[in-house]
Coordinates of C-alpha atoms (C1' of nucleotides) in Angstrom, one line a residue:
Chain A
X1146 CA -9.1 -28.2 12.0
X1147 CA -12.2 -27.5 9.8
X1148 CA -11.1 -26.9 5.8
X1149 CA -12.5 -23.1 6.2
X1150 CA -10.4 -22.2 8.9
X1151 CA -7.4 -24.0 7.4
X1152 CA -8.3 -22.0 4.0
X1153 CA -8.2 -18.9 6.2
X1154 CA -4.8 -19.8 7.8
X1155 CA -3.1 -20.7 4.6
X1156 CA -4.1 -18.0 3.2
X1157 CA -2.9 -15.6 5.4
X1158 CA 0.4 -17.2 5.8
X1159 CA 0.4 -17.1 1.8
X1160 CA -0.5 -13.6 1.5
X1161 CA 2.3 -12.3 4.1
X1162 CA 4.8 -14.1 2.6
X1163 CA 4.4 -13.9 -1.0
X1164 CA 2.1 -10.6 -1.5
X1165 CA -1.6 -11.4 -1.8
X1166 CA -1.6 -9.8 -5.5
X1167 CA 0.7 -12.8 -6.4
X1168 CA -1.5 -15.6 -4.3
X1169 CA -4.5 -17.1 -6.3
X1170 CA -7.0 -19.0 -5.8
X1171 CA -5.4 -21.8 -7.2
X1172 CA -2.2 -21.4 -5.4
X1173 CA -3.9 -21.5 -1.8
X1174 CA -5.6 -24.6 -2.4
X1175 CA -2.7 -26.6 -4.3
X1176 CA -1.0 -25.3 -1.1
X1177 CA -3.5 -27.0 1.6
X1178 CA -3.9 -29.9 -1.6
X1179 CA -7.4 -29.1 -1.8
X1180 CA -9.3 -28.6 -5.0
X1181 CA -9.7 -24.8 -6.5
X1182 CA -14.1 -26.3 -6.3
X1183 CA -13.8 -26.9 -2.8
X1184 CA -12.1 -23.7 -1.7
X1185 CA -15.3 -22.2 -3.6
X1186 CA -17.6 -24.5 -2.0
X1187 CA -16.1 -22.3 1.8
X1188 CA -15.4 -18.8 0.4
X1189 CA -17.6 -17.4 -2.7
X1190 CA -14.5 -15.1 -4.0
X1191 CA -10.8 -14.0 -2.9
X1192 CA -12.2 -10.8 -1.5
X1193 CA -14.4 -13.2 0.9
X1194 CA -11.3 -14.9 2.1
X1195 CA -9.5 -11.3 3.2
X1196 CA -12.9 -9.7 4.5
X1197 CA -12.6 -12.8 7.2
X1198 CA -9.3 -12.4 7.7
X1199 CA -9.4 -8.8 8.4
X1200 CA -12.4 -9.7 11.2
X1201 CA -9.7 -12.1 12.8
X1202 CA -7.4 -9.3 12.9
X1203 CA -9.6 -6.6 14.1
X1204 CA -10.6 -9.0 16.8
X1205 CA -7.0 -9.4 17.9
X1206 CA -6.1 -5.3 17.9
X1207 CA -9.4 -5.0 19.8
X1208 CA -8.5 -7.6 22.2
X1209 CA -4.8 -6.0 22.6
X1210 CA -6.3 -2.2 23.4
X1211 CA -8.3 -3.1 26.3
X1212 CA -7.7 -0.9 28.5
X1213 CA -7.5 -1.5 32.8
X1214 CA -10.5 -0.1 34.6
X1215 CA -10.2 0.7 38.1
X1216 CA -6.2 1.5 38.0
X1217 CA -4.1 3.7 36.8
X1218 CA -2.0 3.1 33.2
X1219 CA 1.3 2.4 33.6
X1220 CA 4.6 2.6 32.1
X1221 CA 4.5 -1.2 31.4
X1222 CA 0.9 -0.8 30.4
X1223 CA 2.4 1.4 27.6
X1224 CA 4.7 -0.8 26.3
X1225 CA 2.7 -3.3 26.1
X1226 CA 0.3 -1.8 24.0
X1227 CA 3.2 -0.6 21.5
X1228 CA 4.3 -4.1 21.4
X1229 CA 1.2 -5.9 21.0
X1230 CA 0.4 -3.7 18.4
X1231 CA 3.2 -4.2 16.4
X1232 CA 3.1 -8.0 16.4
X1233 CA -0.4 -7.5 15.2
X1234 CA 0.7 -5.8 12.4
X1235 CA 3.6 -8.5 11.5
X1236 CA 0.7 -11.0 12.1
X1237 CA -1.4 -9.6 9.4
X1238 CA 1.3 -7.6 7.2
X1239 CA -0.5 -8.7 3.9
X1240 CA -3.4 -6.5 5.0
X1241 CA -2.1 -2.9 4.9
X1242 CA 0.1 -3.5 1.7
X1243 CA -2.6 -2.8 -0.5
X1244 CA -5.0 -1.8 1.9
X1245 CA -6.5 0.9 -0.5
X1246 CA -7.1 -1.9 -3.1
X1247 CA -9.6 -4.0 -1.1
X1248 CA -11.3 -1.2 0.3
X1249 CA -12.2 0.1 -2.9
X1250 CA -13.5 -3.5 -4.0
X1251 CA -15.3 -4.6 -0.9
X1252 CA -18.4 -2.1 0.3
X1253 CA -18.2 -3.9 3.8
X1254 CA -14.6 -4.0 4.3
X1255 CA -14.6 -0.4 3.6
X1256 CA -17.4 0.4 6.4
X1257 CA -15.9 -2.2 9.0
X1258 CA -12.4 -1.5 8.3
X1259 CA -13.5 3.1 8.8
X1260 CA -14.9 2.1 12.0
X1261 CA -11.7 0.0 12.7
X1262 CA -9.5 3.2 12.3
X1263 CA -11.8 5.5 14.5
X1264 CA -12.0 2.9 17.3
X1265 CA -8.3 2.8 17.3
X1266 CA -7.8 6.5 17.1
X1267 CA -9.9 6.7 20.0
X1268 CA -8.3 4.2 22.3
X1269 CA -4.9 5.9 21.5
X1270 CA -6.6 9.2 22.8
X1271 CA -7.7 7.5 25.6
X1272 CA -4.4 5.8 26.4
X1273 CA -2.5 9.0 26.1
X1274 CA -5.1 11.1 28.4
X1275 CA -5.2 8.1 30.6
X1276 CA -0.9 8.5 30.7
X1277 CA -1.8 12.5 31.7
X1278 CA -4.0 11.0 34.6
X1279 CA -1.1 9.1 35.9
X1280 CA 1.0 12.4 35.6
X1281 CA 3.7 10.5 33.0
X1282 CA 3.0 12.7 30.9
X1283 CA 1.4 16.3 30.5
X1284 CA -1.9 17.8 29.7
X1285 CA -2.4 19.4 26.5
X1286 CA -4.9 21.1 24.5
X1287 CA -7.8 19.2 23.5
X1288 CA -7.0 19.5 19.7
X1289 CA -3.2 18.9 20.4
X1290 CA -4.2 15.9 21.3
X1291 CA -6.3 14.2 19.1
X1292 CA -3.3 15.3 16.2
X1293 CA -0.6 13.3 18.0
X1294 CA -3.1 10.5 18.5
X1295 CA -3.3 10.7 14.6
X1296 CA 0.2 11.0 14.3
X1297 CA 0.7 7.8 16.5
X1298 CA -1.4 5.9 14.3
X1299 CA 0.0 7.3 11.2
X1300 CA 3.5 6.0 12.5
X1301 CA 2.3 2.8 13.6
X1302 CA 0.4 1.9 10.2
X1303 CA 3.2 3.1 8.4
X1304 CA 6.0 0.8 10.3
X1305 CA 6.3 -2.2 8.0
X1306 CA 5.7 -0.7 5.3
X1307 CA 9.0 1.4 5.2
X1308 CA 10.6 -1.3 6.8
X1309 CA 10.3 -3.0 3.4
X1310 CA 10.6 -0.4 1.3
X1311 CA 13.6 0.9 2.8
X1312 CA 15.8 -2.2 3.4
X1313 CA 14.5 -4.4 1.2
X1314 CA 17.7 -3.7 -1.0
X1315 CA 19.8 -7.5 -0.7
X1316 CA 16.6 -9.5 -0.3
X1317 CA 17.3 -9.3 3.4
X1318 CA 14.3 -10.1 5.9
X1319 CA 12.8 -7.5 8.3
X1320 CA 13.9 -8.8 11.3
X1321 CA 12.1 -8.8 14.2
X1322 CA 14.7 -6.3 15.8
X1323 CA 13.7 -3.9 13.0
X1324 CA 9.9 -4.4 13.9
X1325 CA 11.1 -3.4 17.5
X1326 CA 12.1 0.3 16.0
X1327 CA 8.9 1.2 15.8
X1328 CA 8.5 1.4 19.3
X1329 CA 11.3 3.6 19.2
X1330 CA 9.6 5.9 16.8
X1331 CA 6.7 6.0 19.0
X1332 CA 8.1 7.1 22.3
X1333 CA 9.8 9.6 20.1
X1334 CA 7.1 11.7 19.8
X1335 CA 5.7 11.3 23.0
X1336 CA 9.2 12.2 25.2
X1337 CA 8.9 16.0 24.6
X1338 CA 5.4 15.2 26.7
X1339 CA 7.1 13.4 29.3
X1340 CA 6.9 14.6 32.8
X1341 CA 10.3 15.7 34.7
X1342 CA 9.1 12.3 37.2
X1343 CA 8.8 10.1 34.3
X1344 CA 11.6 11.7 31.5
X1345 CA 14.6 9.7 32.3
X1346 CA 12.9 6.5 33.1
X1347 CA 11.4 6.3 29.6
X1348 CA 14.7 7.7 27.5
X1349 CA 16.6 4.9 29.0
X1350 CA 13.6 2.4 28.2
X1351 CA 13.5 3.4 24.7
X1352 CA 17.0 2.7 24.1
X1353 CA 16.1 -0.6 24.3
X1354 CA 14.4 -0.4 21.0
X1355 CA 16.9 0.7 19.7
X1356 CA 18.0 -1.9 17.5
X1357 CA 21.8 -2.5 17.2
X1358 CA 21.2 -4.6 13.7
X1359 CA 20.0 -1.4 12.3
X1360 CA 23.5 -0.1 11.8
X1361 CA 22.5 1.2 8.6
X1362 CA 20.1 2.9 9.4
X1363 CA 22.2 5.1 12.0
X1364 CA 24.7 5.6 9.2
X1365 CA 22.4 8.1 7.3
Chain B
X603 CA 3.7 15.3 -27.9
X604 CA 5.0 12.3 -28.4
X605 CA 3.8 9.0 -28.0
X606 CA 6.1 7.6 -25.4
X607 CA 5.6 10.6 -23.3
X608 CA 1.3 10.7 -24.1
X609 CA 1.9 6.6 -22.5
X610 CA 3.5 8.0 -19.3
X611 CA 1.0 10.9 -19.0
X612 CA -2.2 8.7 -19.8
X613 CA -0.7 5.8 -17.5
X614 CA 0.1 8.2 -14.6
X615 CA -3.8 9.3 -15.0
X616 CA -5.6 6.2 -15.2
X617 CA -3.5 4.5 -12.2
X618 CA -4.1 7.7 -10.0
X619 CA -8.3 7.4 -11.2
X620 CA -8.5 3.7 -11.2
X621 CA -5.6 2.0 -9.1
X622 CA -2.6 0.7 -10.8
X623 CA -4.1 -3.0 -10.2
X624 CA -7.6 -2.1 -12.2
X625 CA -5.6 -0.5 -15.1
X626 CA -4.1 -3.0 -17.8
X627 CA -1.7 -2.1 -21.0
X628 CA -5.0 -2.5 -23.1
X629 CA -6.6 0.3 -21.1
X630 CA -3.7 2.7 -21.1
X631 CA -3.5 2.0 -25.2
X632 CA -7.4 2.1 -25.5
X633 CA -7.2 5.5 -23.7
X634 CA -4.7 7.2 -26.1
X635 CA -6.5 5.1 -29.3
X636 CA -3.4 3.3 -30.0
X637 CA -3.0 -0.2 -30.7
X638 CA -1.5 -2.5 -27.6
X639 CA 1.4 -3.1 -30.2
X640 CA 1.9 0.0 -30.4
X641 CA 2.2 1.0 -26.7
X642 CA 4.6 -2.4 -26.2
X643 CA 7.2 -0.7 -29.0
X644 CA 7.6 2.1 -27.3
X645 CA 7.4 0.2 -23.0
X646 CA 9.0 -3.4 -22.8
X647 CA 6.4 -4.0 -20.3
X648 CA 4.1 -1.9 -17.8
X649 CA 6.6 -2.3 -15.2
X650 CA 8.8 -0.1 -17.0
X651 CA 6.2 2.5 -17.7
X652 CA 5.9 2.7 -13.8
X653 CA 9.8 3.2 -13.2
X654 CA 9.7 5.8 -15.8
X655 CA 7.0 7.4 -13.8
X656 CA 9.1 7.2 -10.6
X657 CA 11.8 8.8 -12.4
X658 CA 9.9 11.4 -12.8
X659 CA 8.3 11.6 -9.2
X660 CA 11.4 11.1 -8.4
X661 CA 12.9 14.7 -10.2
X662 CA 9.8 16.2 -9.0
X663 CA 10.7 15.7 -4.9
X664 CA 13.7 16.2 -5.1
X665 CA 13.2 19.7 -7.2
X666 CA 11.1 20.7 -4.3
X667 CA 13.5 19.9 -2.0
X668 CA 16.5 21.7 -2.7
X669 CA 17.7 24.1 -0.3
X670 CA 18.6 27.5 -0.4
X671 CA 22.4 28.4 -0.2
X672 CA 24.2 31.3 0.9
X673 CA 20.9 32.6 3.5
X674 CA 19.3 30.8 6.5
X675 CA 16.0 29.1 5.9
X676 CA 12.4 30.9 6.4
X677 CA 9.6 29.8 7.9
X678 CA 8.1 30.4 4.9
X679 CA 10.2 28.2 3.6
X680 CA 9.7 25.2 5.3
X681 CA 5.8 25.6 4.3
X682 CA 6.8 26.1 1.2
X683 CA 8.6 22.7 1.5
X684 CA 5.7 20.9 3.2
X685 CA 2.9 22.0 0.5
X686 CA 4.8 21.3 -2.3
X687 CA 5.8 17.7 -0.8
X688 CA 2.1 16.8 -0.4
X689 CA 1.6 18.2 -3.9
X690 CA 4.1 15.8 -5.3
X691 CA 2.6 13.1 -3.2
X692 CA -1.1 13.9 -4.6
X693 CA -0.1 13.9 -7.9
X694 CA 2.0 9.8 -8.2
X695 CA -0.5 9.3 -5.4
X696 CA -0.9 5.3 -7.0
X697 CA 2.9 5.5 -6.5
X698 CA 2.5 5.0 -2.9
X699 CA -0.5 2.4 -3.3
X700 CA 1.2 -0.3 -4.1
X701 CA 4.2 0.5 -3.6
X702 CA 5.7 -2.8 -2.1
X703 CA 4.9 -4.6 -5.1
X704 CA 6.5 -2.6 -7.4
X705 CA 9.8 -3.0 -5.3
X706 CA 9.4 -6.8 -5.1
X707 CA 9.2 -7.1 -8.9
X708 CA 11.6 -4.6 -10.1
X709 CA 15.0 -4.5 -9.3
X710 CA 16.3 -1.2 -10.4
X711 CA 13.2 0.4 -8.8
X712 CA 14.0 -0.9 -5.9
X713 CA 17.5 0.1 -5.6
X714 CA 16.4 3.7 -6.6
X715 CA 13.7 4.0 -4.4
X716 CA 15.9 2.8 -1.1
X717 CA 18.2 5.3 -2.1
X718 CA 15.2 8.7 -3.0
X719 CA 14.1 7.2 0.8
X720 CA 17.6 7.6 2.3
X721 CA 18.2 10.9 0.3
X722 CA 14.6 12.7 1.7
X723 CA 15.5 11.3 5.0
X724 CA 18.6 13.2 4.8
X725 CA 17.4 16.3 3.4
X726 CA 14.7 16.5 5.9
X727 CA 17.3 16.4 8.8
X728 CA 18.7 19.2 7.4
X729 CA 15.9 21.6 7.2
X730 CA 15.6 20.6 10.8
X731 CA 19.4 21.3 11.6
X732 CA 19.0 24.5 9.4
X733 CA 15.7 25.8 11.1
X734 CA 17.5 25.4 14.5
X735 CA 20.2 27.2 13.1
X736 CA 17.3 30.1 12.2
X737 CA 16.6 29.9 15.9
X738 CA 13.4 28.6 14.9
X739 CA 14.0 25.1 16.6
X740 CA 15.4 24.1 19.6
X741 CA 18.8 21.9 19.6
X742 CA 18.2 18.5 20.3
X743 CA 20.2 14.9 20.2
X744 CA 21.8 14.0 17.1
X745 CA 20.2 10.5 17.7
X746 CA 16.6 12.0 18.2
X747 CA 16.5 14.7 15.3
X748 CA 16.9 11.4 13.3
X749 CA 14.3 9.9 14.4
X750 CA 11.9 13.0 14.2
X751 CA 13.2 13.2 11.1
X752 CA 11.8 9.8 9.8
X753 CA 8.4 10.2 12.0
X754 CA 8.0 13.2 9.6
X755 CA 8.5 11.0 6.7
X756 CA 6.2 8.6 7.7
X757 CA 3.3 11.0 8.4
X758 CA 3.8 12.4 5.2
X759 CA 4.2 9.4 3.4
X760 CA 1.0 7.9 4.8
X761 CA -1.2 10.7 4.9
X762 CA -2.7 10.1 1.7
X763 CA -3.5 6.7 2.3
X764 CA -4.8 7.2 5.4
X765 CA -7.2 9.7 4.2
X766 CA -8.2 7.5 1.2
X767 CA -8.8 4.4 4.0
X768 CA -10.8 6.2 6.5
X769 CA -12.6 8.6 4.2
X770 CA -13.7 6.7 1.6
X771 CA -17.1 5.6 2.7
X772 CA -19.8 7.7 0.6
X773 CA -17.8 7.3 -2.7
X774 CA -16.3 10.8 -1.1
X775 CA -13.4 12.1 -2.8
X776 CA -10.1 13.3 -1.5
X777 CA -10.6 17.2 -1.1
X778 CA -7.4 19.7 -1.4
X779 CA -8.6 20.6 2.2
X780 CA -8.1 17.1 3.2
X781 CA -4.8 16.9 1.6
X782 CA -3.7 20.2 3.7
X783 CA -4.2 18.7 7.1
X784 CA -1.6 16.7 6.7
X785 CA 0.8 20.1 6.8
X786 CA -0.7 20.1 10.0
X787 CA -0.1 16.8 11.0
X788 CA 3.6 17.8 10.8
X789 CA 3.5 20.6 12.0
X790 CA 2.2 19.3 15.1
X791 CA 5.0 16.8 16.0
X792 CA 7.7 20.0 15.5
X793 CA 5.7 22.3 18.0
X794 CA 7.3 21.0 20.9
X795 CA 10.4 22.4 20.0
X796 CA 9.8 25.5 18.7
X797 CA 11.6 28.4 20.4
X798 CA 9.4 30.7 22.3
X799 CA 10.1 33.4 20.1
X800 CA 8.8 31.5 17.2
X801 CA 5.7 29.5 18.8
X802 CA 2.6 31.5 18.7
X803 CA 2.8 32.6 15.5
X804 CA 3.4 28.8 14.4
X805 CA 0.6 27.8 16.1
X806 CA -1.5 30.3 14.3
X807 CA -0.1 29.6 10.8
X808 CA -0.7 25.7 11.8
X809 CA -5.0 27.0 12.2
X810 CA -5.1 27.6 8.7
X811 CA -4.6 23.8 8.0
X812 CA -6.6 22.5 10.0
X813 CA -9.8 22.4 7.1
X814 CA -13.2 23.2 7.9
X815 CA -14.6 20.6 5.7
X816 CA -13.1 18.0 8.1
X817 CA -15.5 18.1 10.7
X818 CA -16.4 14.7 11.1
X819 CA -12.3 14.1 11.9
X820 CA -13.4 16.8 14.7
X821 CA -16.2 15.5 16.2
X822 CA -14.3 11.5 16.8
Chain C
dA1218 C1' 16.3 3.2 -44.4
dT1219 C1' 14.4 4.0 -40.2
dT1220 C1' 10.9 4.7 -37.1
dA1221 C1' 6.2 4.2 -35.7
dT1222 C1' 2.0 1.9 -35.9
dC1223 C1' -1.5 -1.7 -36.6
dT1224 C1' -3.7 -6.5 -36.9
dA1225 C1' -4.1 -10.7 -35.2
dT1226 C1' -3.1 -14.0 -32.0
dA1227 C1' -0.4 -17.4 -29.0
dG1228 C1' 0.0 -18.6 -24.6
dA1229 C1' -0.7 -18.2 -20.0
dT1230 C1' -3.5 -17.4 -16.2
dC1231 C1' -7.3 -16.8 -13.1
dT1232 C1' -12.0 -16.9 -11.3
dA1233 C1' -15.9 -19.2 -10.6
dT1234 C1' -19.3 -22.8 -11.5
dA1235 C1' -21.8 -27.1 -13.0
dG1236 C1' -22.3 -31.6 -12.1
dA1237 C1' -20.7 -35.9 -10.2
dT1238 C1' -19.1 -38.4 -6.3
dA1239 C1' -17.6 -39.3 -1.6
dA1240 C1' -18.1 -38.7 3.4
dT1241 C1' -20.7 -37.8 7.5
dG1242 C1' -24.4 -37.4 10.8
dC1243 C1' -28.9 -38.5 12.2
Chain D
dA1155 C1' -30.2 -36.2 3.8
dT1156 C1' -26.7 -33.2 4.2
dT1157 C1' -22.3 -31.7 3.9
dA1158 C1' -17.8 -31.8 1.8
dT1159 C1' -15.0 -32.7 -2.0
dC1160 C1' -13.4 -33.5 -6.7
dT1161 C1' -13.1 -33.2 -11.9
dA1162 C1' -13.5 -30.6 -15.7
dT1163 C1' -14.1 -26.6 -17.9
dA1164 C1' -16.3 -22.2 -19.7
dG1165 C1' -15.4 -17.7 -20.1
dA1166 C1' -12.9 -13.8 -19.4
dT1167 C1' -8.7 -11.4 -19.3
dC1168 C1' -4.0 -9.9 -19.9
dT1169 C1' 0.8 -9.7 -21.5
dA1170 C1' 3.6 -9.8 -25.1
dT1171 C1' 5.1 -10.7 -29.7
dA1172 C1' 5.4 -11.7 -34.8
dG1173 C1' 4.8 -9.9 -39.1
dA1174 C1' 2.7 -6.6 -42.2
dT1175 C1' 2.1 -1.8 -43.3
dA1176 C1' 2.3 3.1 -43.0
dA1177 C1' 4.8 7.4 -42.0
dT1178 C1' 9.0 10.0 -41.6
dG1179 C1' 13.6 11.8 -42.4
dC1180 C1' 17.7 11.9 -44.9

DNA sequence: ATTATCTATAGATCTATAGATAATGC
DNA sequence: ATTATCTATAGATCTATAGATAATGC
């Protein structure tokens, strides 16, 4: 593997498991045993290094929301988007942890990353009017609409995030059955939606995400 | 006023202006024209200004969210509830920012945080279980008023971020019209199970948060 | 006497670059 | 010839403290 991509790689892993405010320079290329002048001779700065990495992610959310042409969504399609979608996000954790911080010192992430959100609240509109189509779930007003798509996406983002903040307590790891919740939270908001056809099918599927390690959490 | 209470004021400001990250203990003493020495007598380091701060945020939310006793709740109480939360929000808005970090490095803050999280999530459950009991809401599952209860938390909790991420791009600041939509964010996930006697004239109290100065949001 | 403040600075990083050297591809 | 890498380091911070001095409260 060429030393740029392997800077990329390492980096990433780096950031998502130690916090990218506590990564350096330095520390990503003692990691791959590379000098700190040859990491510079690949990336001109940090912020150089995350700008790529966020193009590798967008790629990967982009390549996850195709949608079908010629067919009908399905149930299954569904899922799969909410699932995808959330192992995108555990792929890239680092990224929306301080998110604000890297917009506000990067002109181009900033641009790229706007464009990023309203592509994605737009293929959420688009899965959920496509789910209308194939009667799971019900029509709605226009401007009902695009505020659960928003609300969607505000849930999604917002996932890992409380996950850490709210059981980080004994230095236990977010488990993958935690990541699984968010699911959960998702079809939450979209079952009072649900068609009588499709209601009882999709309750009984999101019990499934339903984690049984989040004992805690059901102890509120 | 006091010098130890000036630090926490002029701290809270410049992190809100600037970003935690971009503010040191210099700038914080520069700012009040003390010496670093000086601002390090009265804070052991700036990790302890920021739990002070949360203290503080902490008395603030949870002021706000105190509920009535002896009478059933209003709907003007729950916007009452919903504005002030934002409020809180805009005002430790660099709370939120960085939030994870703060948790990984300081141990009491962390502990105190889980538990403001798990307190909030509580509290919001019952102004859900109290506006049913208003006849406001409909009765729902035990299981799924919880989990409406923390898709509210995470809409509100990520509202501000989200505006700051996908509005940022012409140096544009956050607006107090901005800042409202996010009442009717949440309002929109509750409309679904409002009781017919209460709908319409939720859905025309939700209009007037829906800001006029948003129209780009509009025209996505 | 105690509390608050300042000056000066040690010590630790961190980013980024200059300049030398090694490796690679025609 | 060009590309990749290393060594060494300048320069910029930043946190935090020691020790001296000023202000305040009995």
């Amino acid at each position: 593997m060429k030393t740029r991509d392997k800077i990329i790689l390492a980096s990433l892993d780096l950031f998502n498991e130690r916090g990218e405010r506590n990564v350096t320079t330095n520390h990503i290329a003692a990691h791959l045993n590379i000098s700190p002048g040859n990491l510079y001779y690949h990336f001109r700065s940090k912020t150089d290094i995350i700008y790529e990495i966020f193009l590798q992610y967008q790629l990967l959310v982009d390549h996850y929301l195709q949608l079908p042409q010629g067919r009908q969504l399905t149930l299954e399609d569904k899922i799969y988007y909410l699932e995808s979608v959330f192992d995108g996000l555990w792929s890239y954790r680092f990224f929306h942890r301080d998110l604000e911080h890297y917009l506000d010192s990067d002109e181009r992430l900033r641009r790229d990353y706007r464009e990023f959100t309203m592509r994605c609240l737009r293929t959420i509109r688009e899965i959920l009017s496509r789910l209308q189509d194939a009667g799971i779930l019900c029509r709605v007003e226009d401007g009902h609409m695009k505020s659960m798509a928003l609300n969607v996406w505000l849930v999604v983002t917002s996932w890992l995030s409380f996950l850490k903040t709210s059981q980080g307590d004994d230095g236990q790891e977010i488990t993958r059955d935690m990541l699984r919740q968010g699911v959960y939270q998702v079809i939450t908001m979209e079952i009072p939606y649900l068609t009588d056809e499709y209601r009882d099918r999709v309750l009984s599927l999101q019990q499934k995400y339903l984690p049984g390690s989040l004992d805690r959490m059901s102890a509120i």
